[in-house]
Amino acid sequence: CVLYLYKVENSIPLFGITALILSKRIHSIFVLRMFNDCIAVLFGYLALVLLTQRKYRSACIIHSIAISIKMNILLHSPGVLMILLIGAGWLETVKCLSLCAIVQLVLGFPFLSTFPVEYLTKAFELGRVFMFKWTVNFKFLPESVFVSKEFSLALLLLTIGAYILFAIKWIKENNSSMSQIEVQPVKLFS
């Protein structure tokens, strides 16, 4: 799926693909630990492939399944939303988001019907602190900084800011029309 997306993007240089294959993070997740990340990411990238093929409803179903496997796929959601709004329009976006909600309700039904409060509070436990020993990207920080609320808030604000900047750039490159049919990917390496 990832190589297909690189092919569609057509702007990733060879060293980018080589870096992907040699990535310490990829090795850590897929070889050493075998978390459910690999399954969630497979579904997440499959959803992105379906989006490039304008199969919006199928993409949203697969995207929602990926989120049900691991919540970090939610980080794809702002991009998925932008693609839906620009490529499919408002009405189809509402239908697709409804499909996402239905998938979540169906998959969560066994838990929602027996322990609804516990399920919802633990599934969306936004106040939890990640363990320093599992970080790959922030090993250079002292543990006290990594587990601090200020660092978490800074990362959240940076993420939201990046989403906003990317959305502004993408909308400008697509003539700021939310109903435009032809969506061109933003060239990151041009």
Tab-separated table of C-alpha atoms in Angstrom:
chain	number	residue	atom	x	y	z
A	1	CYS	CA	0.000	0.000	0.000
A	2	VAL	CA	2.765	2.432	0.913
A	3	LEU	CA	4.692	1.862	-2.300
A	4	TYR	CA	1.458	2.304	-4.289
A	5	LEU	CA	0.893	5.648	-2.572
A	6	TYR	CA	4.479	6.675	-3.361
A	7	LYS	CA	3.865	5.738	-6.990
A	8	VAL	CA	0.659	7.824	-7.080
A	9	GLU	CA	2.417	10.777	-5.435
A	10	ASN	CA	5.253	10.520	-7.974
A	11	SER	CA	7.472	12.974	-6.120
A	12	ILE	CA	9.235	10.809	-3.553
A	13	PRO	CA	12.906	10.351	-4.454
A	14	LEU	CA	14.572	6.951	-4.252
A	15	PHE	CA	16.337	7.847	-0.985
A	16	GLY	CA	12.881	8.376	0.567
A	17	ILE	CA	11.876	4.804	-0.191
A	18	THR	CA	15.258	3.541	1.017
A	19	ALA	CA	14.836	5.497	4.271
A	20	LEU	CA	11.418	3.905	4.727
A	21	ILE	CA	12.827	0.394	4.382
A	22	LEU	CA	15.794	1.088	6.695
A	23	SER	CA	13.766	2.980	9.297
A	24	LYS	CA	14.542	2.092	12.915
A	25	ARG	CA	10.885	2.746	13.770
A	26	ILE	CA	9.630	0.292	11.129
A	27	HIS	CA	12.085	-2.325	12.387
A	28	SER	CA	11.054	-1.655	15.984
A	29	ILE	CA	7.322	-1.941	15.354
A	30	PHE	CA	7.163	-4.723	12.772
A	31	VAL	CA	10.079	-6.945	13.724
A	32	LEU	CA	10.904	-6.522	17.402
A	33	ARG	CA	7.583	-5.879	19.087
A	34	MET	CA	4.803	-6.953	16.701
A	35	PHE	CA	2.233	-4.596	18.224
A	36	ASN	CA	-1.167	-4.232	16.625
A	37	ASP	CA	0.275	-1.159	14.873
A	38	CYS	CA	1.160	-3.164	11.775
A	39	ILE	CA	-2.431	-4.380	11.321
A	40	ALA	CA	-3.922	-0.949	12.029
A	41	VAL	CA	-1.477	0.769	9.683
A	42	LEU	CA	-2.177	-1.796	6.946
A	43	PHE	CA	-5.889	-0.932	7.138
A	44	GLY	CA	-5.046	2.782	7.384
A	45	TYR	CA	-2.940	2.722	4.230
A	46	LEU	CA	-5.505	0.572	2.447
A	47	ALA	CA	-8.064	3.291	3.215
A	48	LEU	CA	-5.700	5.886	1.741
A	49	VAL	CA	-5.273	3.782	-1.400
A	50	LEU	CA	-9.063	3.581	-1.726
A	51	LEU	CA	-9.261	7.361	-1.326
A	52	THR	CA	-6.808	7.842	-4.198
A	53	GLN	CA	-9.166	5.689	-6.284
A	54	ARG	CA	-12.173	7.801	-5.191
A	55	LYS	CA	-13.833	4.846	-3.452
A	56	TYR	CA	-14.863	7.090	-0.584
A	57	ARG	CA	-17.376	4.878	1.200
A	58	SER	CA	-15.154	1.794	1.121
A	59	ALA	CA	-12.242	3.936	2.284
A	60	CYS	CA	-14.244	5.232	5.245
A	61	ILE	CA	-15.322	1.755	6.297
A	62	ILE	CA	-11.710	0.524	6.179
A	63	HIS	CA	-10.486	3.698	7.917
A	64	SER	CA	-12.985	3.165	10.720
A	65	ILE	CA	-11.905	-0.471	11.094
A	66	ALA	CA	-8.295	0.742	11.345
A	67	ILE	CA	-9.291	3.180	14.102
A	68	SER	CA	-11.029	0.362	15.966
A	69	ILE	CA	-7.765	-1.609	15.895
A	70	LYS	CA	-5.609	1.254	17.146
A	71	MET	CA	-6.597	4.832	17.920
A	72	ASN	CA	-3.424	6.361	16.458
A	73	ILE	CA	-5.010	6.019	13.006
A	74	LEU	CA	-7.249	8.869	14.133
A	75	LEU	CA	-4.274	11.063	13.209
A	76	HIS	CA	-5.142	10.354	9.554
A	77	SER	CA	-8.675	11.654	10.039
A	78	PRO	CA	-8.108	15.364	9.313
A	79	GLY	CA	-6.532	14.439	5.976
A	80	VAL	CA	-9.301	11.975	5.206
A	81	LEU	CA	-11.845	14.679	6.020
A	82	MET	CA	-10.123	17.155	3.670
A	83	ILE	CA	-10.077	14.601	0.859
A	84	LEU	CA	-13.762	13.845	1.397
A	85	LEU	CA	-14.772	17.509	1.486
A	86	ILE	CA	-12.764	18.486	-1.567
A	87	GLY	CA	-13.255	15.329	-3.613
A	88	ALA	CA	-16.740	14.163	-2.677
A	89	GLY	CA	-18.564	17.265	-1.469
A	90	TRP	CA	-20.515	17.947	1.710
A	91	LEU	CA	-23.380	15.473	1.286
A	92	GLU	CA	-21.160	12.502	0.466
A	93	THR	CA	-18.832	13.470	3.328
A	94	VAL	CA	-21.751	13.319	5.779
A	95	LYS	CA	-22.717	9.888	4.414
A	96	CYS	CA	-19.137	8.652	4.709
A	97	LEU	CA	-18.765	9.946	8.267
A	98	SER	CA	-22.044	8.210	9.117
A	99	LEU	CA	-20.559	4.966	7.812
A	100	CYS	CA	-17.541	5.501	10.082
A	101	ALA	CA	-19.852	5.981	13.067
A	102	ILE	CA	-21.896	2.889	12.194
A	103	VAL	CA	-18.743	0.760	11.964
A	104	GLN	CA	-17.620	2.034	15.376
A	105	LEU	CA	-21.025	1.288	16.913
A	106	VAL	CA	-21.173	-2.205	15.404
A	107	LEU	CA	-17.638	-3.112	16.470
A	108	GLY	CA	-18.092	-1.535	19.887
A	109	PHE	CA	-21.545	-3.013	20.534
A	110	PRO	CA	-20.349	-5.973	22.660
A	111	PHE	CA	-18.553	-3.531	24.956
A	112	LEU	CA	-21.111	-0.718	24.804
A	113	SER	CA	-23.928	-3.105	25.709
A	114	THR	CA	-22.176	-4.549	28.763
A	115	PHE	CA	-19.829	-1.869	30.164
A	116	PRO	CA	-20.595	1.380	28.309
A	117	VAL	CA	-19.054	3.844	30.787
A	118	GLU	CA	-15.873	1.847	31.230
A	119	TYR	CA	-15.536	1.322	27.478
A	120	LEU	CA	-15.956	4.985	26.584
A	121	THR	CA	-13.730	6.314	29.367
A	122	LYS	CA	-10.890	3.885	28.631
A	123	ALA	CA	-11.192	3.990	24.833
A	124	PHE	CA	-10.770	7.766	24.843
A	125	GLU	CA	-8.462	8.139	27.838
A	126	LEU	CA	-6.868	11.388	26.735
A	127	GLY	CA	-5.183	12.057	30.070
A	128	ARG	CA	-2.920	9.029	30.083
A	129	VAL	CA	0.841	9.392	30.086
A	130	PHE	CA	2.914	7.368	27.655
A	131	MET	CA	5.833	5.352	28.951
A	132	PHE	CA	9.243	6.821	28.159
A	133	LYS	CA	10.842	3.406	27.596
A	134	TRP	CA	8.680	2.845	24.471
A	135	THR	CA	9.459	6.094	22.685
A	136	VAL	CA	11.550	5.985	19.537
A	137	ASN	CA	11.268	9.583	18.373
A	138	PHE	CA	11.921	11.357	21.675
A	139	LYS	CA	14.755	9.367	23.267
A	140	PHE	CA	16.879	12.536	23.205
A	141	LEU	CA	14.606	14.171	25.806
A	142	PRO	CA	14.915	13.648	29.540
A	143	GLU	CA	12.118	11.443	30.857
A	144	SER	CA	10.793	14.252	33.064
A	145	VAL	CA	10.184	16.408	29.958
A	146	PHE	CA	8.657	13.531	27.957
A	147	VAL	CA	6.020	12.708	30.612
A	148	SER	CA	5.178	16.334	31.426
A	149	LYS	CA	1.728	17.825	30.684
A	150	GLU	CA	3.402	20.832	29.036
A	151	PHE	CA	5.184	18.607	26.503
A	152	SER	CA	1.951	16.764	25.728
A	153	LEU	CA	0.108	20.048	25.232
A	154	ALA	CA	2.913	21.411	23.040
A	155	LEU	CA	2.798	18.300	20.834
A	156	LEU	CA	-0.989	18.556	20.573
A	157	LEU	CA	-0.824	22.237	19.587
A	158	LEU	CA	1.949	21.573	17.059
A	159	THR	CA	-0.093	18.756	15.529
A	160	ILE	CA	-3.233	20.887	15.262
A	161	GLY	CA	-1.166	23.761	13.852
A	162	ALA	CA	0.388	21.478	11.231
A	163	TYR	CA	-3.084	20.229	10.237
A	164	ILE	CA	-4.310	23.798	9.833
A	165	LEU	CA	-1.279	24.894	7.773
A	166	PHE	CA	-1.553	21.826	5.555
A	167	ALA	CA	-5.293	22.395	5.046
A	168	ILE	CA	-4.718	26.053	4.111
A	169	LYS	CA	-1.993	25.087	1.634
A	170	TRP	CA	-4.094	22.305	0.109
A	171	ILE	CA	-7.202	24.461	-0.230
A	172	LYS	CA	-5.161	27.219	-1.905
A	173	GLU	CA	-3.592	24.735	-4.332
A	174	ASN	CA	-7.060	23.411	-5.177
A	175	ASN	CA	-8.393	26.912	-5.945
A	176	SER	CA	-10.092	27.059	-2.519
A	177	SER	CA	-13.152	25.262	-3.888
A	178	MET	CA	-14.557	22.701	-1.463
A	179	SER	CA	-16.723	21.184	-4.208
A	180	GLN	CA	-13.948	20.838	-6.772
A	181	ILE	CA	-13.891	17.468	-8.502
A	182	GLU	CA	-10.219	17.177	-9.375
A	183	VAL	CA	-8.009	16.866	-6.287
A	184	GLN	CA	-4.264	17.069	-6.731
A	185	PRO	CA	-1.944	15.875	-3.949
A	186	VAL	CA	0.276	18.451	-2.295
A	187	LYS	CA	3.851	17.918	-3.484
A	188	LEU	CA	5.959	17.732	-0.347
A	189	PHE	CA	9.293	17.397	-2.129
A	190	SER	CA	8.950	19.984	-4.894
